[in-house]
Coordinates of C-alpha atoms in Angstrom, one line a residue:
X1216 CA 0.0 0.0 0.0
X1217 CA 1.1 3.5 -0.8
X1218 CA 1.3 6.2 1.9
X1219 CA 0.2 8.9 -0.6
X1220 CA -1.6 8.9 -4.0
X1221 CA -1.5 12.1 -6.1
X1222 CA -4.1 12.6 -8.9
X1223 CA -3.6 15.4 -11.4
X1224 CA -1.5 16.7 -14.2
X1225 CA -1.0 20.3 -13.3
X1226 CA 2.0 21.8 -11.5
X1227 CA 0.4 21.6 -8.1
X1228 CA 0.2 17.8 -8.5
X1229 CA 3.8 17.4 -9.6
X1230 CA 4.8 19.6 -6.6
X1231 CA 2.7 17.5 -4.2
X1232 CA 4.2 14.3 -5.5
X1233 CA 7.8 15.6 -5.3
X1234 CA 7.4 17.0 -1.8
X1235 CA 5.6 13.9 -0.6
X1236 CA 8.5 11.6 -1.7
X1237 CA 11.0 14.1 -0.3
X1238 CA 9.5 13.8 3.2
X1239 CA 9.6 10.0 3.1
X1240 CA 6.1 9.1 2.0
X1241 CA 5.7 6.1 -0.3
X1242 CA 4.0 7.9 -3.2
X1243 CA 2.3 7.1 -6.5
X1244 CA 1.4 9.9 -8.9
X1245 CA -1.3 9.2 -11.5
X1246 CA -2.0 11.7 -14.2
X1247 CA -5.3 11.7 -15.9
X1248 CA -5.0 14.5 -18.5
X1249 CA -2.3 15.4 -21.0
X1250 CA -2.3 19.1 -20.7
X1251 CA 1.3 20.1 -21.2
X1252 CA 0.7 21.0 -24.8
X1253 CA -1.6 20.7 -27.8
X1254 CA 0.1 18.8 -30.7
X1255 CA -0.6 19.3 -34.4
X1256 CA 1.7 17.5 -36.9
X1257 CA 4.5 17.3 -34.3
X1258 CA 4.2 21.0 -33.5
X1259 CA 3.4 21.7 -29.8
X1260 CA 1.3 24.7 -28.7
X1261 CA 1.2 25.9 -25.2
X1262 CA -2.0 24.8 -23.5
X1263 CA -2.7 28.3 -22.1
X1264 CA -1.3 31.8 -21.5
X1265 CA -0.8 31.6 -17.7
X1266 CA 2.3 33.7 -16.8
X1267 CA 5.1 31.8 -15.1
X1268 CA 6.3 33.6 -11.9
X1269 CA 7.8 33.1 -8.5
X1270 CA 11.5 32.3 -9.2
X1271 CA 13.0 35.5 -7.8
X1272 CA 15.1 35.5 -4.6
X1273 CA 12.9 34.4 -1.6
X1274 CA 9.9 33.5 -3.8
X1275 CA 8.0 30.3 -3.6
X1276 CA 9.1 28.6 -6.8
X1277 CA 12.7 29.4 -6.0
X1278 CA 12.2 28.1 -2.5
X1279 CA 10.8 24.8 -3.8
X1280 CA 13.7 24.2 -6.2
X1281 CA 16.3 24.8 -3.4
X1282 CA 14.5 22.4 -1.1
X1283 CA 14.6 19.7 -3.7
X1284 CA 18.1 20.6 -4.9
X1285 CA 16.9 21.2 -8.4
X1286 CA 19.0 23.5 -10.6
X1287 CA 17.4 25.2 -13.6
X1288 CA 19.6 28.3 -13.9
X1289 CA 20.1 27.6 -17.6
X1290 CA 16.5 28.4 -18.4
X1291 CA 15.6 30.7 -15.5
X1292 CA 16.0 34.0 -17.4
X1293 CA 13.1 36.5 -16.8
X1294 CA 11.7 38.4 -19.7
X1295 CA 13.0 42.0 -19.9
X1296 CA 9.7 43.0 -21.5
X1297 CA 7.3 41.1 -19.3
X1298 CA 4.2 41.9 -21.2
X1299 CA 2.4 44.6 -23.2
X1300 CA -1.1 46.1 -22.9
X1301 CA -2.4 47.1 -26.3
X1302 CA -5.4 49.5 -26.5
X1303 CA -7.0 51.3 -29.4
X1304 CA -4.9 54.4 -28.9
X1305 CA -2.1 53.3 -26.5
X1306 CA 0.5 50.6 -26.1
X1307 CA 2.1 50.2 -22.7
X1308 CA 5.3 48.1 -22.3
X1309 CA 5.7 46.6 -18.8
X1310 CA 9.4 46.1 -18.4
X1311 CA 11.3 44.2 -15.6
X1312 CA 13.0 47.5 -15.0
X1313 CA 10.7 49.7 -12.8
X1314 CA 12.3 52.8 -14.3
X1315 CA 11.6 51.8 -17.9
X1316 CA 8.1 50.6 -17.0
X1317 CA 7.2 53.9 -15.3
X1318 CA 8.7 55.9 -18.2
X1319 CA 6.5 54.0 -20.6
X1320 CA 3.4 54.5 -18.6
X1321 CA 4.1 58.2 -18.3
X1322 CA 4.8 58.4 -22.0
X1323 CA 1.3 57.1 -22.7
X1324 CA -0.4 59.0 -19.9
X1325 CA 1.7 62.1 -19.1
X1326 CA -1.2 63.9 -17.4
X1327 CA -1.2 61.2 -14.7
X1328 CA 2.6 61.2 -14.0
X1329 CA 2.4 62.2 -10.4
X1330 CA -0.3 59.7 -9.5
X1331 CA 1.4 56.8 -11.4
X1332 CA 4.8 57.4 -9.6
X1333 CA 3.1 57.7 -6.2
X1334 CA 1.0 54.6 -6.7
X1335 CA 3.9 52.4 -7.8
X1336 CA 6.2 53.6 -5.0
X1337 CA 3.5 52.5 -2.6
X1338 CA 3.0 49.2 -4.6
X1339 CA 6.7 48.4 -4.3
X1340 CA 6.8 49.0 -0.5
X1341 CA 3.7 47.0 0.1
X1342 CA 4.7 44.2 -2.2
X1343 CA 8.1 43.8 -0.4
X1344 CA 6.3 43.8 3.0
X1345 CA 3.9 41.1 1.7
X1346 CA 6.8 39.1 0.3
X1347 CA 8.8 39.2 3.5
X1348 CA 5.8 38.2 5.5
X1349 CA 4.9 35.4 3.1
X1350 CA 8.5 34.1 3.5
X1351 CA 8.0 33.9 7.2
X1352 CA 4.5 32.4 7.0
X1353 CA 4.3 30.7 3.6
X1354 CA 1.0 28.9 4.3
X1355 CA -0.8 32.0 5.6
X1356 CA -0.9 30.4 9.1
X1357 CA 0.2 31.7 12.4
X1358 CA 0.6 29.6 15.6
X1359 CA 1.5 31.9 18.5
X1360 CA 0.9 35.3 20.0
X1361 CA 4.1 36.8 18.5
X1362 CA 3.1 35.6 15.0
X1363 CA -0.4 37.0 15.4
X1364 CA 1.2 40.3 16.3
X1365 CA 3.3 40.2 13.1
X1366 CA 0.2 39.1 11.2
X1367 CA -1.7 42.2 12.4
X1368 CA 1.2 44.3 11.2
X1369 CA 0.8 42.8 7.7
X1370 CA -2.9 43.4 7.7
X1371 CA -2.4 47.1 8.7
X1372 CA 0.1 47.6 5.9
X1373 CA -2.2 45.9 3.4
X1374 CA -5.2 48.0 4.5
X1375 CA -3.1 51.1 4.0
X1376 CA -2.3 50.0 0.5
X1377 CA -5.9 49.2 -0.1
X1378 CA -6.8 52.8 0.8
X1379 CA -4.1 54.1 -1.6
X1380 CA -5.4 51.6 -4.2
X1381 CA -9.0 52.9 -3.9
X1382 CA -7.8 56.4 -4.2
X1383 CA -5.8 55.5 -7.3
X1384 CA -8.8 53.7 -8.7
X1385 CA -10.9 56.8 -8.4
X1386 CA -8.2 58.6 -10.5
X1387 CA -8.3 55.7 -13.0
X1388 CA -11.9 56.2 -13.6
X1389 CA -11.2 59.6 -15.1
X1390 CA -8.9 58.0 -17.7
X1391 CA -10.6 54.9 -19.2
X1392 CA -7.5 53.7 -21.1
X1393 CA -5.4 53.7 -18.0
X1394 CA -8.1 52.0 -16.0
X1395 CA -8.3 49.2 -18.6
X1396 CA -4.5 48.9 -18.6
X1397 CA -4.6 47.9 -14.9
X1398 CA -7.7 45.7 -15.2
X1399 CA -6.1 43.8 -18.0
X1400 CA -2.9 43.2 -16.0
X1401 CA -4.8 41.7 -13.1
X1402 CA -7.0 39.6 -15.4
X1403 CA -3.8 38.2 -16.8
X1404 CA -2.0 37.6 -13.5
X1405 CA -4.8 36.4 -11.1
X1406 CA -7.3 33.6 -11.2
X1407 CA -9.6 35.8 -9.2
X1408 CA -12.0 38.1 -11.1
X1409 CA -12.0 40.5 -8.1
X1410 CA -8.2 40.9 -8.2
X1411 CA -8.3 44.7 -8.0
X1412 CA -10.0 44.3 -4.6
X1413 CA -7.5 41.9 -3.2
X1414 CA -5.2 43.2 -0.4
X1415 CA -2.4 41.4 -2.3
X1416 CA -2.9 43.2 -5.6
X1417 CA 0.3 45.2 -4.9
X1418 CA 2.2 41.9 -5.0
X1419 CA 0.5 41.0 -8.3
X1420 CA 1.2 44.5 -9.9
X1421 CA 4.9 44.2 -9.0
X1422 CA 5.1 41.0 -11.1
X1423 CA 7.1 42.5 -14.0
X1424 CA 9.9 43.5 -11.5
X1425 CA 9.7 40.2 -9.6
X1426 CA 10.0 38.3 -12.9
X1427 CA 7.9 36.7 -15.6
X1428 CA 9.4 33.7 -17.5
X1429 CA 8.4 32.3 -20.8
X1430 CA 6.0 29.4 -20.4
X1431 CA 7.4 27.1 -23.0
X1432 CA 10.8 26.7 -21.4
X1433 CA 9.9 27.0 -17.7
X1434 CA 6.7 25.1 -17.4
X1435 CA 8.0 22.0 -19.3
X1436 CA 11.4 22.4 -17.6
X1437 CA 10.0 22.5 -14.0
X1438 CA 7.5 19.6 -14.6
X1439 CA 10.3 17.5 -16.1
X1440 CA 12.7 18.3 -13.3
X1441 CA 10.0 17.5 -10.6
X1442 CA 9.2 14.3 -12.3
X1443 CA 12.8 13.3 -12.6
X1444 CA 13.3 14.1 -8.9
X1445 CA 10.2 12.0 -8.0
X1446 CA 11.3 9.0 -10.0
X1447 CA 14.9 9.0 -8.8
X1448 CA 13.6 9.2 -5.2
X1449 CA 11.6 6.0 -5.7
X1450 CA 8.2 7.4 -6.6
X1451 CA 5.9 5.5 -8.9
X1452 CA 4.6 7.5 -11.8
X1453 CA 1.8 6.4 -14.2
X1454 CA 0.4 8.3 -17.2
X1455 CA -1.2 5.2 -18.9
X1456 CA -4.2 4.7 -16.7
X1457 CA -7.7 6.0 -17.1
X1458 CA -9.3 6.7 -13.7
X1459 CA -12.7 4.9 -13.2
X1460 CA -13.6 5.6 -9.6
X1461 CA -12.2 6.7 -6.2
X1462 CA -13.6 4.8 -3.2
X1463 CA -13.4 6.0 0.4
X1464 CA -13.3 3.1 2.8
X1465 CA -10.8 3.0 5.7
X1466 CA -8.3 4.0 3.1
X1467 CA -8.5 5.5 -0.4
X1468 CA -8.8 3.1 -3.4
X1469 CA -8.5 4.2 -7.0
X1470 CA -10.0 2.0 -9.7
X1471 CA -8.1 2.4 -13.0
X1472 CA -7.9 0.8 -16.4
X1473 CA -4.8 0.6 -18.5
X1474 CA -4.3 0.8 -22.2
X1475 CA -4.8 -3.0 -22.6
X1476 CA -8.2 -2.9 -20.8
X1477 CA -6.9 -4.4 -17.6
X1478 CA -8.7 -3.0 -14.5
X1479 CA -6.8 -2.8 -11.2
X1480 CA -7.3 -1.1 -7.8
X1481 CA -4.6 1.0 -6.2
X1482 CA -4.9 1.6 -2.4
X1483 CA -3.3 4.5 -0.4
X1484 CA -3.5 5.9 3.1
X1485 CA -3.8 9.5 1.9
X1486 CA -4.9 11.2 -1.3
X1487 CA -4.0 14.6 -2.7
X1488 CA -6.1 15.5 -5.8
X1489 CA -6.0 18.5 -8.0
X1490 CA -9.2 20.4 -8.4
X1491 CA -8.6 20.0 -12.2
X1492 CA -8.5 16.2 -12.0
X1493 CA -11.3 14.2 -13.6
X1494 CA -11.3 12.3 -10.3
X1495 CA -13.1 15.1 -8.6
X1496 CA -16.3 13.7 -10.1
X1497 CA -15.5 10.0 -9.4
X1498 CA -15.7 9.8 -5.6
X1499 CA -17.8 7.0 -4.0
X1500 CA -18.5 5.6 -0.6
X1501 CA -20.6 2.5 0.4
X1502 CA -23.9 4.3 0.0
X1503 CA -23.2 6.0 -3.3
X1504 CA -21.4 9.0 -4.8
X1505 CA -19.8 11.8 -2.8
X1506 CA -20.8 15.4 -3.8
X1507 CA -17.3 17.1 -4.0
X1508 CA -19.0 20.4 -5.0
X1509 CA -19.6 21.0 -1.3
X1510 CA -15.8 21.0 -0.8
X1511 CA -15.6 24.1 -2.9
X1512 CA -18.6 25.9 -1.6
X1513 CA -16.8 29.3 -1.2
X1514 CA -15.6 29.2 -4.8
X1515 CA -17.6 29.9 -8.0
X1516 CA -16.2 29.5 -11.5
X1517 CA -17.3 32.5 -13.4
X1518 CA -15.4 32.3 -16.7
X1519 CA -13.8 29.5 -18.8
X1520 CA -10.9 30.1 -21.3
X1521 CA -11.4 29.6 -25.0
X1522 CA -8.0 29.0 -26.5
X1523 CA -7.3 29.6 -30.2
X1524 CA -4.0 28.3 -31.7
X1525 CA -2.3 29.7 -34.8
X1526 CA 0.9 29.2 -36.8
X1527 CA 1.9 32.6 -38.2
X1528 CA 4.6 34.1 -40.4
X1529 CA 6.8 36.2 -38.0
X1530 CA 6.6 39.3 -40.2
X1531 CA 2.8 39.6 -39.7
X1532 CA 3.4 40.8 -36.1
X1533 CA 5.1 44.0 -34.9
X1534 CA 8.8 43.7 -34.5
X1535 CA 8.7 44.8 -30.8
X1536 CA 5.8 42.7 -29.7
X1537 CA 6.2 41.0 -26.4
X1538 CA 5.9 37.2 -25.8
X1539 CA 2.8 38.1 -23.8
X1540 CA 0.4 40.8 -25.1
X1541 CA -2.9 41.8 -23.6
X1542 CA -5.2 43.3 -26.3
X1543 CA -8.2 45.4 -25.4
X1544 CA -10.8 46.3 -28.0
X1545 CA -13.0 48.8 -26.2
X1546 CA -12.0 51.0 -23.3
X1547 CA -15.6 51.4 -22.2
X1548 CA -16.6 47.8 -22.0
X1549 CA -16.1 45.4 -19.0
X1550 CA -12.8 43.5 -19.3
X1551 CA -14.6 40.2 -19.2
X1552 CA -17.3 41.2 -21.7
X1553 CA -15.5 39.7 -24.8
X1554 CA -13.0 42.6 -24.4
X1555 CA -9.6 41.0 -23.6
X1556 CA -7.5 38.8 -25.8
X1557 CA -4.4 37.4 -24.1
X1558 CA -1.7 36.4 -26.6
X1559 CA 1.2 34.0 -25.9
X1560 CA 3.8 34.0 -28.6
X1561 CA 6.7 31.7 -29.1
X1562 CA 9.0 30.6 -31.9
X1563 CA 8.5 27.2 -33.5
X1564 CA 11.9 26.0 -32.1
X1565 CA 11.3 27.5 -28.7
X1566 CA 14.3 29.8 -29.0
X1567 CA 14.5 33.5 -29.6
X1568 CA 12.1 35.0 -32.2
X1569 CA 13.7 36.0 -35.5
X1570 CA 12.1 38.0 -38.3
X1571 CA 12.3 35.1 -40.8
X1572 CA 10.7 32.2 -38.9
X1573 CA 7.2 31.1 -38.2
X1574 CA 5.7 31.6 -34.7
X1575 CA 3.2 29.9 -32.5
X1576 CA 0.5 32.1 -31.1
X1577 CA -2.2 31.1 -28.5
X1578 CA -5.0 33.6 -28.1
X1579 CA -7.1 33.2 -24.9
X1580 CA -10.5 34.8 -24.4
X1581 CA -12.5 34.2 -21.2
X1582 CA -16.2 33.4 -21.6
X1583 CA -19.0 33.3 -19.0
X1584 CA -19.4 29.9 -17.5
X1585 CA -22.9 29.4 -18.9
X1586 CA -24.4 27.0 -21.4
X1587 CA -25.3 29.7 -24.0
X1588 CA -21.8 31.1 -24.3
X1589 CA -20.4 27.6 -24.9
X1590 CA -22.7 26.6 -27.8
X1591 CA -20.5 25.6 -30.7
X1592 CA -22.1 28.1 -33.1
X1593 CA -21.4 30.9 -30.6
X1594 CA -17.8 29.8 -30.2
X1595 CA -17.2 29.7 -34.0
X1596 CA -18.6 33.2 -34.3
X1597 CA -16.3 34.4 -31.5
X1598 CA -13.3 32.6 -33.0
X1599 CA -13.8 34.5 -36.2
X1600 CA -14.4 37.7 -34.2
X1601 CA -11.0 37.3 -32.5
X1602 CA -9.3 36.9 -35.8
X1603 CA -10.9 40.1 -37.1
X1604 CA -10.0 42.0 -33.9
X1605 CA -6.4 40.9 -34.2
X1606 CA -6.3 42.0 -37.8
X1607 CA -7.4 45.4 -36.8
X1608 CA -4.3 45.8 -34.6
X1609 CA -1.9 43.8 -36.8
X1610 CA -2.7 44.7 -40.5
X1611 CA -0.9 41.7 -42.0
X1612 CA -2.4 39.2 -39.5
X1613 CA -4.7 37.4 -41.9
X1614 CA -2.1 37.1 -44.6
X1615 CA 0.4 35.7 -42.1
X1616 CA -1.8 32.8 -40.9
X1617 CA -0.3 29.5 -42.0
X1618 CA -2.5 27.3 -39.7
X1619 CA -5.7 27.9 -37.8
X1620 CA -8.3 25.3 -37.1
X1621 CA -11.0 26.8 -35.1
X1622 CA -12.8 23.5 -34.7
X1623 CA -9.8 21.8 -33.2
X1624 CA -9.2 24.7 -30.9
X1625 CA -12.8 24.7 -29.8
X1626 CA -12.8 21.0 -29.2
X1627 CA -9.7 21.3 -27.0
X1628 CA -11.2 24.3 -25.1
X1629 CA -14.5 22.5 -24.4
X1630 CA -12.7 19.3 -23.3
X1631 CA -10.3 21.1 -20.9
X1632 CA -12.1 24.3 -20.1
X1633 CA -12.4 23.6 -16.4
X1634 CA -8.9 22.4 -16.2
X1635 CA -6.8 25.2 -17.8
X1636 CA -7.0 27.9 -15.1
X1637 CA -10.6 29.3 -15.3
X1638 CA -11.5 32.4 -13.5
X1639 CA -13.1 32.3 -10.0
X1640 CA -15.1 34.4 -7.6
X1641 CA -14.1 33.6 -4.1
X1642 CA -15.2 34.3 -0.6
X1643 CA -12.6 36.3 1.4
X1644 CA -11.7 35.8 5.0
X1645 CA -13.6 38.3 7.2
X1646 CA -10.5 38.6 9.4
X1647 CA -7.6 38.9 6.9
X1648 CA -9.2 39.9 3.7
X1649 CA -7.3 37.1 1.9
X1650 CA -9.0 34.7 -0.5
X1651 CA -7.1 31.7 0.7
X1652 CA -9.0 28.4 0.8
X1653 CA -8.2 25.4 2.9
X1654 CA -6.7 22.2 1.4
X1655 CA -8.7 20.0 3.8
X1656 CA -11.9 18.2 2.8
X1657 CA -14.6 16.6 4.9
X1658 CA -12.7 13.3 4.3
X1659 CA -9.8 13.5 6.8
X1660 CA -7.3 11.7 4.5
X1661 CA -8.2 13.6 1.3
X1662 CA -6.7 17.0 0.4
X1663 CA -7.1 19.3 -2.6
X1664 CA -4.5 21.2 -4.5
X1665 CA -4.8 23.8 -7.3
X1666 CA -4.2 27.5 -8.0
X1667 CA -7.7 28.6 -6.7
X1668 CA -6.6 27.8 -3.2
X1669 CA -4.2 30.7 -3.1
X1670 CA -5.7 33.1 -5.5
X1671 CA -4.1 36.1 -3.8
X1672 CA -1.0 34.9 -5.6
X1673 CA -0.5 34.4 -9.3
X1674 CA -1.9 31.1 -10.8
X1675 CA 1.6 29.6 -11.1
X1676 CA 2.7 30.5 -7.5
X1677 CA -0.7 29.5 -6.1
X1678 CA -0.4 26.0 -7.7
X1679 CA 3.1 25.5 -6.3
X1680 CA 2.2 26.5 -2.7
X1681 CA -1.1 24.6 -2.8
X1682 CA 0.8 21.4 -3.6
X1683 CA 3.3 22.0 -0.8
X1684 CA 0.5 23.0 1.6
X1685 CA -1.4 19.8 0.9
X1686 CA 1.5 17.7 2.0
X1687 CA 2.0 19.9 5.1
X1688 CA -1.6 19.2 6.2
X1689 CA -1.2 15.5 5.4
X1690 CA 1.8 15.3 7.7
X1691 CA 0.0 17.0 10.5
X1692 CA -2.9 14.5 10.2
X1693 CA -0.5 11.6 10.0
X1694 CA 1.1 12.6 13.3
X1695 CA -2.3 12.3 15.0
X1696 CA -2.8 8.7 13.8

């Protein structure tokens, strides 16, 4: 019997499995989705446009790699131009250099120079305070009076920032393009649709300076490194099973079927399952199925991502376009009302872009999580609309398309829409104001991981810490037994 079974194919699952084996748990990791990429004629598209963050000094991904003695310095190079926000009459470049970023913001919005500098100075201070506190209490938990005192200090600082933030928002409403610039950033960086209201929004807005990394190199590199560590440490990894059911008896038992049709049962004392795993709908007990929706009662999915994949001639895009670009069509519409296209751009060979080669482009649009929005005819109409909008910004876009199959993109998006980082509305803690959810479930030996658990952080950082946190809770429960 295994001590721990991990179900899922996202980064939080790989983290949970690696940390579990690191602390001495006999662990099996079963993946039930192949989400690392979308393949077309041996060409691999990124599955989504989630930014990769958290590898700076003292940050969570960096901490994880050090704990596991994993070295990835050869690919850990942050983008100098983290992302761009493209509007009808403006283009703002968000550089890793704070000075360059502020200069570009002021170039586009000179009448708001004083307010922009004041806001970002406050953002930098608050973000550093939050980062320091998070390093001391990485799971948002405090255990004694002194820690509670420090926690209160954090809350006071974050509330001060929120006051500054609210003041700045009132200024933003007098300049719609500037307002949309900030709304687009937070829609890109956070899984929470209310990110502008989060006390930790300062941490999110400082992301360009903390570092954004290209998803092709880092996501695959980190997952492969975690998997290599897991296997070498004695972990059992399986990606050739289809999960049939999960039964809760005294222990946890997963029923699986392999590629040859052989059914087997895998028992474990504890289970960590990603909220994105198909297994969330396959829980059973003696008297019938288990409603896992109750485990997530404080969380509501509001929008799912539609991902459109293209192969383009490089010359059809601007020379200075960033590898991430946030395109806004109408400065007067809500950001989630078909008004934001997130572009992820990479070369075909995953190296530096050149003017002669073809590029891969993934365009992500978030749609309401209702039946009407996801009817195929509506999705086809929207896919064509996205192409037309991009052609408005990039005049040679249509001529540069070498491959675009809207039906394949739609099929992929429908199949995996709840798995590739949707957007959530979450209940915040009345005490702290954080939107942190607990890994525990009503089943004392079952824990959840996934980015939504720590939505005050970016999707990537939230996934990493949720995987670590699930093992932390498991060990505490194990000590009681």
